[in-house]
mmCIF file of C-alpha atoms in Angstrom:
data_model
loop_
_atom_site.group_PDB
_atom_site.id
_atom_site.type_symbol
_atom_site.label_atom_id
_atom_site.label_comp_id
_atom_site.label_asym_id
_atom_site.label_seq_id
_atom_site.Cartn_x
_atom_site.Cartn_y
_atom_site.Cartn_z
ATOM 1 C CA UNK A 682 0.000 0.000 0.000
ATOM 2 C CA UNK A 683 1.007 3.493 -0.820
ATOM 3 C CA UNK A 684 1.316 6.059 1.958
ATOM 4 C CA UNK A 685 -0.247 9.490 0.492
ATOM 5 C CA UNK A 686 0.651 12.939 2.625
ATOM 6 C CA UNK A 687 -1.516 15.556 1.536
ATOM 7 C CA UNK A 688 0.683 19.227 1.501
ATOM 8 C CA UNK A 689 -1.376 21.023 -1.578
ATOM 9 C CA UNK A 690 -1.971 18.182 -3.583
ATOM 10 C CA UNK A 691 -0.482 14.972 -4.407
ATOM 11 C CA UNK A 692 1.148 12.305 -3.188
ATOM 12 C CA UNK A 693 4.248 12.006 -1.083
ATOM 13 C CA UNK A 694 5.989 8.549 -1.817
ATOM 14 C CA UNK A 695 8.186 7.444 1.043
ATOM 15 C CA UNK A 696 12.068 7.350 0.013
ATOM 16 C CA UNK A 697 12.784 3.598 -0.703
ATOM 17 C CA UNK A 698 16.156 3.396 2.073
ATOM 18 C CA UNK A 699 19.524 1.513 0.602
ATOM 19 C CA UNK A 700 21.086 -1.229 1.891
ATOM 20 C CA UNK A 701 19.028 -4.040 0.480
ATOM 21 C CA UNK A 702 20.396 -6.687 -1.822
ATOM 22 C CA UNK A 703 20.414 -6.090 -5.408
ATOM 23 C CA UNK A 704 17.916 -8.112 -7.658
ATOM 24 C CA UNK A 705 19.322 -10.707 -9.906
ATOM 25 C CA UNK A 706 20.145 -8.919 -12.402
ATOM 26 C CA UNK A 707 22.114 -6.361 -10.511
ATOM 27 C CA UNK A 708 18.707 -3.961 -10.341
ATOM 28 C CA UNK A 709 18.206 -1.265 -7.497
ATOM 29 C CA UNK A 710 15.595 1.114 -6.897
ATOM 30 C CA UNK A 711 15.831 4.656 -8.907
ATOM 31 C CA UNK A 712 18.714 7.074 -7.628
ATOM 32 C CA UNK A 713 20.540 3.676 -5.993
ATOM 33 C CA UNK A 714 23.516 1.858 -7.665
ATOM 34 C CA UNK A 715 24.202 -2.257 -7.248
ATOM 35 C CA UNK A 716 28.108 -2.343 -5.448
ATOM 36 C CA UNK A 717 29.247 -5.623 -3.928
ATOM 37 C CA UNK A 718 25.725 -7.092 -4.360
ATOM 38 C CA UNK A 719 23.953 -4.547 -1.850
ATOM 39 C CA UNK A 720 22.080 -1.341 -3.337
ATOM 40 C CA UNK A 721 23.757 2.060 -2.209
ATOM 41 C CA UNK A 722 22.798 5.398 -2.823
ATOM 42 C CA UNK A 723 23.969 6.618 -6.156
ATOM 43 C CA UNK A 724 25.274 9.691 -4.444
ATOM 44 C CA UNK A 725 27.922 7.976 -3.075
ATOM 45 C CA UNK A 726 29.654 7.528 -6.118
ATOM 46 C CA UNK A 727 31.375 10.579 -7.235
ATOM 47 C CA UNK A 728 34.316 10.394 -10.744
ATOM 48 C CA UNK A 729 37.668 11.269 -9.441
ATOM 49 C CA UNK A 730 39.332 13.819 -11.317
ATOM 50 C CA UNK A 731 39.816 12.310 -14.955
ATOM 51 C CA UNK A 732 43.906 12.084 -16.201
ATOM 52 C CA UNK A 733 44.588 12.826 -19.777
ATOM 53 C CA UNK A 734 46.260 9.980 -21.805
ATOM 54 C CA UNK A 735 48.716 12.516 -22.955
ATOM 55 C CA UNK A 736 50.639 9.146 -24.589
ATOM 56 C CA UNK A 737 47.786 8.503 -26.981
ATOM 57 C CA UNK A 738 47.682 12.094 -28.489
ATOM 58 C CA UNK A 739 47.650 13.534 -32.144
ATOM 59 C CA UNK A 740 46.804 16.078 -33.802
ATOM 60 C CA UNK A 741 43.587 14.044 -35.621
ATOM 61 C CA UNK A 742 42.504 13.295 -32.295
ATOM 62 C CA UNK A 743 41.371 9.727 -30.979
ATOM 63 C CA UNK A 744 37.558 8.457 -30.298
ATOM 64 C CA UNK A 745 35.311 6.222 -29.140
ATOM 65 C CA UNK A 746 37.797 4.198 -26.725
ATOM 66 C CA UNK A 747 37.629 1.100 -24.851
ATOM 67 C CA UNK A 748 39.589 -1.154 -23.054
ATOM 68 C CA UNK A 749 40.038 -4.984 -21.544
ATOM 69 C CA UNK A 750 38.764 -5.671 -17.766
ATOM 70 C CA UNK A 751 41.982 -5.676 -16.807
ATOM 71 C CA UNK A 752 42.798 -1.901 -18.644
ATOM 72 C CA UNK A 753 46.001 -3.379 -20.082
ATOM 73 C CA UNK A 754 44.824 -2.858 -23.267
ATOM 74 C CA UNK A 755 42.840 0.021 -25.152
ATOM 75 C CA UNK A 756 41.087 0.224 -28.479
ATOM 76 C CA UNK A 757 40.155 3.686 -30.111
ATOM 77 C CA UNK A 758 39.468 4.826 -33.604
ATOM 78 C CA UNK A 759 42.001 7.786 -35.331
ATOM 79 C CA UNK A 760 42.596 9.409 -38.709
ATOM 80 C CA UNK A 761 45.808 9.953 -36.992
ATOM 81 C CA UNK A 762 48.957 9.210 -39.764
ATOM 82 C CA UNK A 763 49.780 5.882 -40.517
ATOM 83 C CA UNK A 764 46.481 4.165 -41.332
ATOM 84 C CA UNK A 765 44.557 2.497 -43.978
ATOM 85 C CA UNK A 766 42.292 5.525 -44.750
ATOM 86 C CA UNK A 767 39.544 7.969 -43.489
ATOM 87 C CA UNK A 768 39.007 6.471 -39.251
ATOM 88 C CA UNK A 769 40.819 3.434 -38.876
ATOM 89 C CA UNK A 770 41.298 1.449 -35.502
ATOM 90 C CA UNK A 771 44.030 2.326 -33.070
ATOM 91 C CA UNK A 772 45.668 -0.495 -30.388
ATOM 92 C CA UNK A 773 48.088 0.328 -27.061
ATOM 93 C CA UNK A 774 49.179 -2.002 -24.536
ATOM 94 C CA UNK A 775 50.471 -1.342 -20.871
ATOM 95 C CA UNK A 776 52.587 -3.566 -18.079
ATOM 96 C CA UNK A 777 50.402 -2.170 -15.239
ATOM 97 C CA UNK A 778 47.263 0.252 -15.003
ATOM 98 C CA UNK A 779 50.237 2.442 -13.223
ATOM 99 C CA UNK A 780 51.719 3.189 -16.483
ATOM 100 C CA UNK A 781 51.431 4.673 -19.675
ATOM 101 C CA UNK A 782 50.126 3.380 -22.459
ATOM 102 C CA UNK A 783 52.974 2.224 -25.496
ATOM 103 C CA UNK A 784 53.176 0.047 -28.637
ATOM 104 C CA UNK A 785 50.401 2.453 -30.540
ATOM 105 C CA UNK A 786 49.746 -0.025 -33.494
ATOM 106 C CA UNK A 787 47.146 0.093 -36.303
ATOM 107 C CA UNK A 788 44.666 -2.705 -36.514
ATOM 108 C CA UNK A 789 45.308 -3.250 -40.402
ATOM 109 C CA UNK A 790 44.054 -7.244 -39.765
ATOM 110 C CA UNK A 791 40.978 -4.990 -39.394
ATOM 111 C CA UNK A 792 40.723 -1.395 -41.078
ATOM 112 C CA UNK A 793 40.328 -0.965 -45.067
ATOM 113 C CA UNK A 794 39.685 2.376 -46.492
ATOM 114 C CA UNK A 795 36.483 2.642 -45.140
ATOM 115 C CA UNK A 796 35.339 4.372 -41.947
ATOM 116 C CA UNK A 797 35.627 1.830 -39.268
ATOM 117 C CA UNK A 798 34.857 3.478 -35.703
ATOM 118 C CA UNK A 799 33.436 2.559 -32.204
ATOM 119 C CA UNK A 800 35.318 -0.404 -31.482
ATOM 120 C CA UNK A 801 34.480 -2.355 -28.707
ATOM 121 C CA UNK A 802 36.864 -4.933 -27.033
ATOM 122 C CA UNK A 803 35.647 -8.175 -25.151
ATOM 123 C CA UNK A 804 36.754 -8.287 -21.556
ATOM 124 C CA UNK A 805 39.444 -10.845 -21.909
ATOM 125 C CA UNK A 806 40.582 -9.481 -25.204
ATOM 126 C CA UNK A 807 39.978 -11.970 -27.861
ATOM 127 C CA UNK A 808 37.465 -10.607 -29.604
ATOM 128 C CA UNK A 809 36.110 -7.011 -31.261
ATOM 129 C CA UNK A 810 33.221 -5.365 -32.444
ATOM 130 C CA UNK A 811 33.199 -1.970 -34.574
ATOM 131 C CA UNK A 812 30.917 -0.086 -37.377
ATOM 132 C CA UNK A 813 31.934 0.092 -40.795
ATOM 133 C CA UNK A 814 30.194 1.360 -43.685
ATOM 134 C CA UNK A 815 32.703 -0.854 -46.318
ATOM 135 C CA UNK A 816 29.393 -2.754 -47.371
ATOM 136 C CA UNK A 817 27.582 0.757 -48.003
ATOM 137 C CA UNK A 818 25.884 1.132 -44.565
ATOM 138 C CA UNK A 819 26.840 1.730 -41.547
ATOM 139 C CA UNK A 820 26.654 -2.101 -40.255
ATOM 140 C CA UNK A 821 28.670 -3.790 -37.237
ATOM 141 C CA UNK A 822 31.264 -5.694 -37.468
ATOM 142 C CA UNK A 823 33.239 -8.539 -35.529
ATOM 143 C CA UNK A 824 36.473 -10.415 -35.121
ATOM 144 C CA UNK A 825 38.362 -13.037 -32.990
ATOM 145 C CA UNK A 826 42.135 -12.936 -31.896
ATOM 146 C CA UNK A 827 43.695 -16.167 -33.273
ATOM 147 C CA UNK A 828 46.602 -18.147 -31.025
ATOM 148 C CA UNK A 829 49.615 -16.002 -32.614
ATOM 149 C CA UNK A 830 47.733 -12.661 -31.849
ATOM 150 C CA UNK A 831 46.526 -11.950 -35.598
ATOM 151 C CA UNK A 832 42.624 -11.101 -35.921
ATOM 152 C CA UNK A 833 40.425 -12.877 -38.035
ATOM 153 C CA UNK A 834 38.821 -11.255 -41.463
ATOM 154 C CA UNK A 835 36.125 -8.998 -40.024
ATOM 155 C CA UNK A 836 33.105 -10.509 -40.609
ATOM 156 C CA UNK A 837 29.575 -8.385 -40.849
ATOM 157 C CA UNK A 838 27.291 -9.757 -37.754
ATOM 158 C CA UNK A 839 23.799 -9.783 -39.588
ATOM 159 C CA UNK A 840 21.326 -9.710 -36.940
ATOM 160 C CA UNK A 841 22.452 -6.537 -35.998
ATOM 161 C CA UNK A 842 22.896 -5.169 -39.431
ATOM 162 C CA UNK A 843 19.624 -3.895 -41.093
ATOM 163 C CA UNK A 844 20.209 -2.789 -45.184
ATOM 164 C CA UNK A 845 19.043 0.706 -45.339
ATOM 165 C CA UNK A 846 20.083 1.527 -41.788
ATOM 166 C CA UNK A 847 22.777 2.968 -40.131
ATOM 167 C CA UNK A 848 24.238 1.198 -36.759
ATOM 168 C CA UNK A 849 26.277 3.731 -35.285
ATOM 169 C CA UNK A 850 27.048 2.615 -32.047
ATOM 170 C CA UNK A 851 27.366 -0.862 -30.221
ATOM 171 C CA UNK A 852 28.149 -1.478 -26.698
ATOM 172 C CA UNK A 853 28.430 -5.584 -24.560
ATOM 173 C CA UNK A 854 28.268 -6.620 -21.619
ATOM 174 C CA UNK A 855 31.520 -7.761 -20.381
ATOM 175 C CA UNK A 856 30.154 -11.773 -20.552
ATOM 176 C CA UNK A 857 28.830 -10.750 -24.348
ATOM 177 C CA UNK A 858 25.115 -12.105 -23.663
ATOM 178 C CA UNK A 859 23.959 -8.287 -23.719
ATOM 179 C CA UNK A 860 24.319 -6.051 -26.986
ATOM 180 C CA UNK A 861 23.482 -2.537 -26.735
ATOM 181 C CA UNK A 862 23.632 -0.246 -29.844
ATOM 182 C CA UNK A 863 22.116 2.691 -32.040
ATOM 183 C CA UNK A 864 20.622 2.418 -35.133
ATOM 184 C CA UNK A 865 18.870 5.570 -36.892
ATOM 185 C CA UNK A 866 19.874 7.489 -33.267
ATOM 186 C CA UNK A 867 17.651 4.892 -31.615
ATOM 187 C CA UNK A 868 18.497 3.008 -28.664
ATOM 188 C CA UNK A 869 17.673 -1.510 -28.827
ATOM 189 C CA UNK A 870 19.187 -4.401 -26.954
ATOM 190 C CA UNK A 871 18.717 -7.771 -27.721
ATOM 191 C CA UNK A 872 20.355 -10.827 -25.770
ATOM 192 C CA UNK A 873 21.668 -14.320 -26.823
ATOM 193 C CA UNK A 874 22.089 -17.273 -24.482
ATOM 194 C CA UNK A 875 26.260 -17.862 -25.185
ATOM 195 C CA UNK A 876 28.936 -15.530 -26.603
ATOM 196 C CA UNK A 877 29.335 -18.079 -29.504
ATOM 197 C CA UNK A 878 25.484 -17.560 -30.184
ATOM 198 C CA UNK A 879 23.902 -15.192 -32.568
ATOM 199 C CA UNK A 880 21.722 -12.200 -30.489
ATOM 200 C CA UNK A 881 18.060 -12.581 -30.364
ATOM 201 C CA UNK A 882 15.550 -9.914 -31.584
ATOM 202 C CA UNK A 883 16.467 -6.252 -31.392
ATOM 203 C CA UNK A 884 14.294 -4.290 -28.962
ATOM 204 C CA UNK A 885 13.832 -0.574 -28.864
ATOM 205 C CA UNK A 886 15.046 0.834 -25.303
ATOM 206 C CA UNK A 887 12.974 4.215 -25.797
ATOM 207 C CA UNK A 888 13.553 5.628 -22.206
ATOM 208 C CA UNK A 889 17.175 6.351 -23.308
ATOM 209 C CA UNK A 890 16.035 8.322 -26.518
ATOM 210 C CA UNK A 891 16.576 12.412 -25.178
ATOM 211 C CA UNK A 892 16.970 13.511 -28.424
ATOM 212 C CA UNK A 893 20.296 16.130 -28.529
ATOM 213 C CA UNK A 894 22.098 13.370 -30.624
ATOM 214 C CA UNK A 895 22.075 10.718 -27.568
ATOM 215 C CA UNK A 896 24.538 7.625 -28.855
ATOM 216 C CA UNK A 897 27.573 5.962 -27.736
ATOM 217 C CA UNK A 898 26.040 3.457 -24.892
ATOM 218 C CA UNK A 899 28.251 1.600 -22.327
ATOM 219 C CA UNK A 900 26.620 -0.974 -20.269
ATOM 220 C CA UNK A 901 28.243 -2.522 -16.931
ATOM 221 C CA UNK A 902 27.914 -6.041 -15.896
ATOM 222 C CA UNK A 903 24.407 -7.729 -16.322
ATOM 223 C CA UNK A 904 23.547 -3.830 -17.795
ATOM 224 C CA UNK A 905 22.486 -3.153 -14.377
ATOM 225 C CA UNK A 906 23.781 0.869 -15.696
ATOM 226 C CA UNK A 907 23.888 2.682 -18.894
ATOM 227 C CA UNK A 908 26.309 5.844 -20.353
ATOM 228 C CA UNK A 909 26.071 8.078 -22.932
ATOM 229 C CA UNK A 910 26.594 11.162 -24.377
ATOM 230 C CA UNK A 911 23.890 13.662 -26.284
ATOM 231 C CA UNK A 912 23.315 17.379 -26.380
ATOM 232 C CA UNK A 913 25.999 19.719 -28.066
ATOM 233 C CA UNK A 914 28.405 20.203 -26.889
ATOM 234 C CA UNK A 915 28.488 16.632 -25.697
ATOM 235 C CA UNK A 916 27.802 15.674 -22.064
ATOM 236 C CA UNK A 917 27.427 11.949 -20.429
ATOM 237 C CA UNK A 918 24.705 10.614 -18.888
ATOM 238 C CA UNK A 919 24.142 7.662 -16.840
ATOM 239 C CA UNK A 920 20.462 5.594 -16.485
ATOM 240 C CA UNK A 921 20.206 2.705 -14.585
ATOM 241 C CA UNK A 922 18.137 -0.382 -14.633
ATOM 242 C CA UNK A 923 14.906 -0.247 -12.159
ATOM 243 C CA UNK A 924 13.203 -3.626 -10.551
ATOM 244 C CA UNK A 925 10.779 -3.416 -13.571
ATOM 245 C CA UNK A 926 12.781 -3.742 -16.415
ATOM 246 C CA UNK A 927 12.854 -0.267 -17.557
ATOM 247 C CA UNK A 928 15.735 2.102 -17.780
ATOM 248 C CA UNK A 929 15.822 5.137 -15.162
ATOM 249 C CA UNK A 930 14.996 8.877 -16.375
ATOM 250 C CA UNK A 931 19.375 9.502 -17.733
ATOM 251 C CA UNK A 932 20.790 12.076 -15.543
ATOM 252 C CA UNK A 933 23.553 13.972 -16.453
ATOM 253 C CA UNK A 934 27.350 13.103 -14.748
ATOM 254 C CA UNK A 935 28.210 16.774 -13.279
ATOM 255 C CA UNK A 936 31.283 15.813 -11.949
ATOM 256 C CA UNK A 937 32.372 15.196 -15.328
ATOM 257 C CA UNK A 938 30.529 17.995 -17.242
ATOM 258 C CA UNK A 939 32.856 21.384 -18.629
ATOM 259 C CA UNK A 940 32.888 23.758 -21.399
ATOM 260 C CA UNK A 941 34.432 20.944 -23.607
ATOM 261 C CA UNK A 942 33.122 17.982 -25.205
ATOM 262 C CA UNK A 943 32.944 15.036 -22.910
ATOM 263 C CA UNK A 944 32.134 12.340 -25.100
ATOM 264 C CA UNK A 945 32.060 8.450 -25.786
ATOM 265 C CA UNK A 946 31.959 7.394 -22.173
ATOM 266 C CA UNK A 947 33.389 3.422 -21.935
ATOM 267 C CA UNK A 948 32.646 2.070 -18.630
ATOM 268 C CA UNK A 949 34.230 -1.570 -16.727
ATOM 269 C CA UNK A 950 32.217 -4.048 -15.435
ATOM 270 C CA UNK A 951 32.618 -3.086 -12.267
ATOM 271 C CA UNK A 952 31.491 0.388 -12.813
ATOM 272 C CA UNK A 953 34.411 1.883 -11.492
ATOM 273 C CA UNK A 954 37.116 3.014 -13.835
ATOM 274 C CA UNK A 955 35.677 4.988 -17.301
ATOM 275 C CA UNK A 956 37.727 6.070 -20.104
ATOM 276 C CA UNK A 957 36.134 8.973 -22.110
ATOM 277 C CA UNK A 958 37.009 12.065 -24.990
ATOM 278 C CA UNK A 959 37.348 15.267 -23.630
ATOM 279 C CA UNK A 960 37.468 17.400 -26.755
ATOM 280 C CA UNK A 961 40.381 15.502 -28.745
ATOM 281 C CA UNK A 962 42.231 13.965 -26.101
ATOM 282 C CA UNK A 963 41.150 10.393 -24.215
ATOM 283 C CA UNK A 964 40.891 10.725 -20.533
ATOM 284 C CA UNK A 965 40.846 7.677 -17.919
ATOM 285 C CA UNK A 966 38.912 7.938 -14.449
ATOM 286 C CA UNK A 967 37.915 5.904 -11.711
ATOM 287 C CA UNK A 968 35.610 6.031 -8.059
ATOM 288 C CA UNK A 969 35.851 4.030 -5.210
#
């Protein structure tokens, strides 16, 4: 039963308190995030101070980045020097999350001529996703690590690929049973029961459609939380998944908000360290 306190009019709805367990799939009451299992306020969480990855500069810039569980590894797309043409994706490697990133290489296993942007790396490394338009469209696009560390020939993943449309965007879980992406600056997800599966039907998520250009989703474990950018200049948002299913009203990140573009969030599982653009330059932050 609903408690109702008339002040003018309306209905006063008691404050739902945290500390209970998270539902199975890692769902907590609006305004309360799932850490270690138990739901905690979402205002406990605050971005540290984000820490420009002055080693992966250019001139051309670098976008969309995203990295391995254990951030040893990062993934962005460039039209920095040295590629195959037009965006092209961008590798770097580190010995520990305490230093830089080194060994910039270009994916050419993986880039043609084409624009090929957004990649998105699996959590143990092996395998990639991206959007290319080298069949016409925009479409998305994986490929597998083989044992010598050469990728596979990029091949075009069809259920997600609609001729006629453009798929702009495409976000995983870190187990790869959840597939987030944009198509025609729409939000779906579909699902699929293994990673060696193909994904289920595409559903429309329209909660996350704010119009301003929203795109460039990254989903946490069990996508229990959602980021994004949208509005111009570009600012990220988070939403989070409530009891029922649905996708929390997206709230903007203020801790992360200035006067220049903060764009292309890309979130760990854990929800605690993010990588993001902040105008040309790729910036790495974390929270407790």
């Amino acid at each position: 039963m609903r408690l109702c306190i008339v002040l003018v009019s309306g209905c006063f709805r008691p404050h739902v308190s945290d500390g209970i367990p998270c539902s199975d799939h890692g769902a907590c009451p609006e305004g309360q995030v799932c850490s270690d299992d138990v739901c905690t306020l979402a205002s406990a969480f605050v971005w540290d101070e984000p820490h420009v990855l002055h080693e992966l500069d250019d001139p051309e810039g670098g976008q969309d980045p995203s990295m391995t569980e254990d951030r040893l590894t990062i993934v962005w797309s460039s039209t920095r020097a040295g590629g195959a043409g037009s965006d092209d994706l961008w590798m770097a490697t580190r010995q520990t999350t305490d230093e830089p990133f080194g060994d910039i290489t270009n994916l050419t296993d993986l880039n043609d001529d084409s624009s090929d942007t957004t990649p998105e790396i699996s959590a143990d490394g092996s395998t990639i996703y991206f959007t290319s338009d080298r069949a016409g469209d925009n479409d998305i696009w994986t490929s597998t690590k083989g044992p010598h560390g050469t990728w596979a020939a990029p091949t075009r993943v069809d259920e997600l690929s609609r001729h006629g449309s453009d798929e702009t965007e495409v976000a995983l879980t870190p187990d790869g049973l959840i597939v987030f992406l944009v198509r025609d600056d729409e939000f779906f997800q579909a699902t699929r029961a293994s990673p060696t599966d193909s994904f289920g039907e595409l559903t429309p998520i329209p909660e996350l459609d704010i119009g301003d250009e929203a795109s460039s989703p990254t989903i946490g474990d069990h996508a229990g939380v959602v980021y994004f950018h949208s509005g111009d200049p570009r600012e990220i948002f988070v939403s989070r998944l409530l009891p029922d299913g649905t996708y929390s009203a997206p709230q903007p990140v203020h801790e992360l908000d200035t006067a220049d573009r903060n764009a292309d969030p890309f979130i760990t599982g854990d929800e605690r360290h993010m990588l993001f653009n902040r105008g040309s330059s790729i910036c790495e932050t974390e929270r407790d």
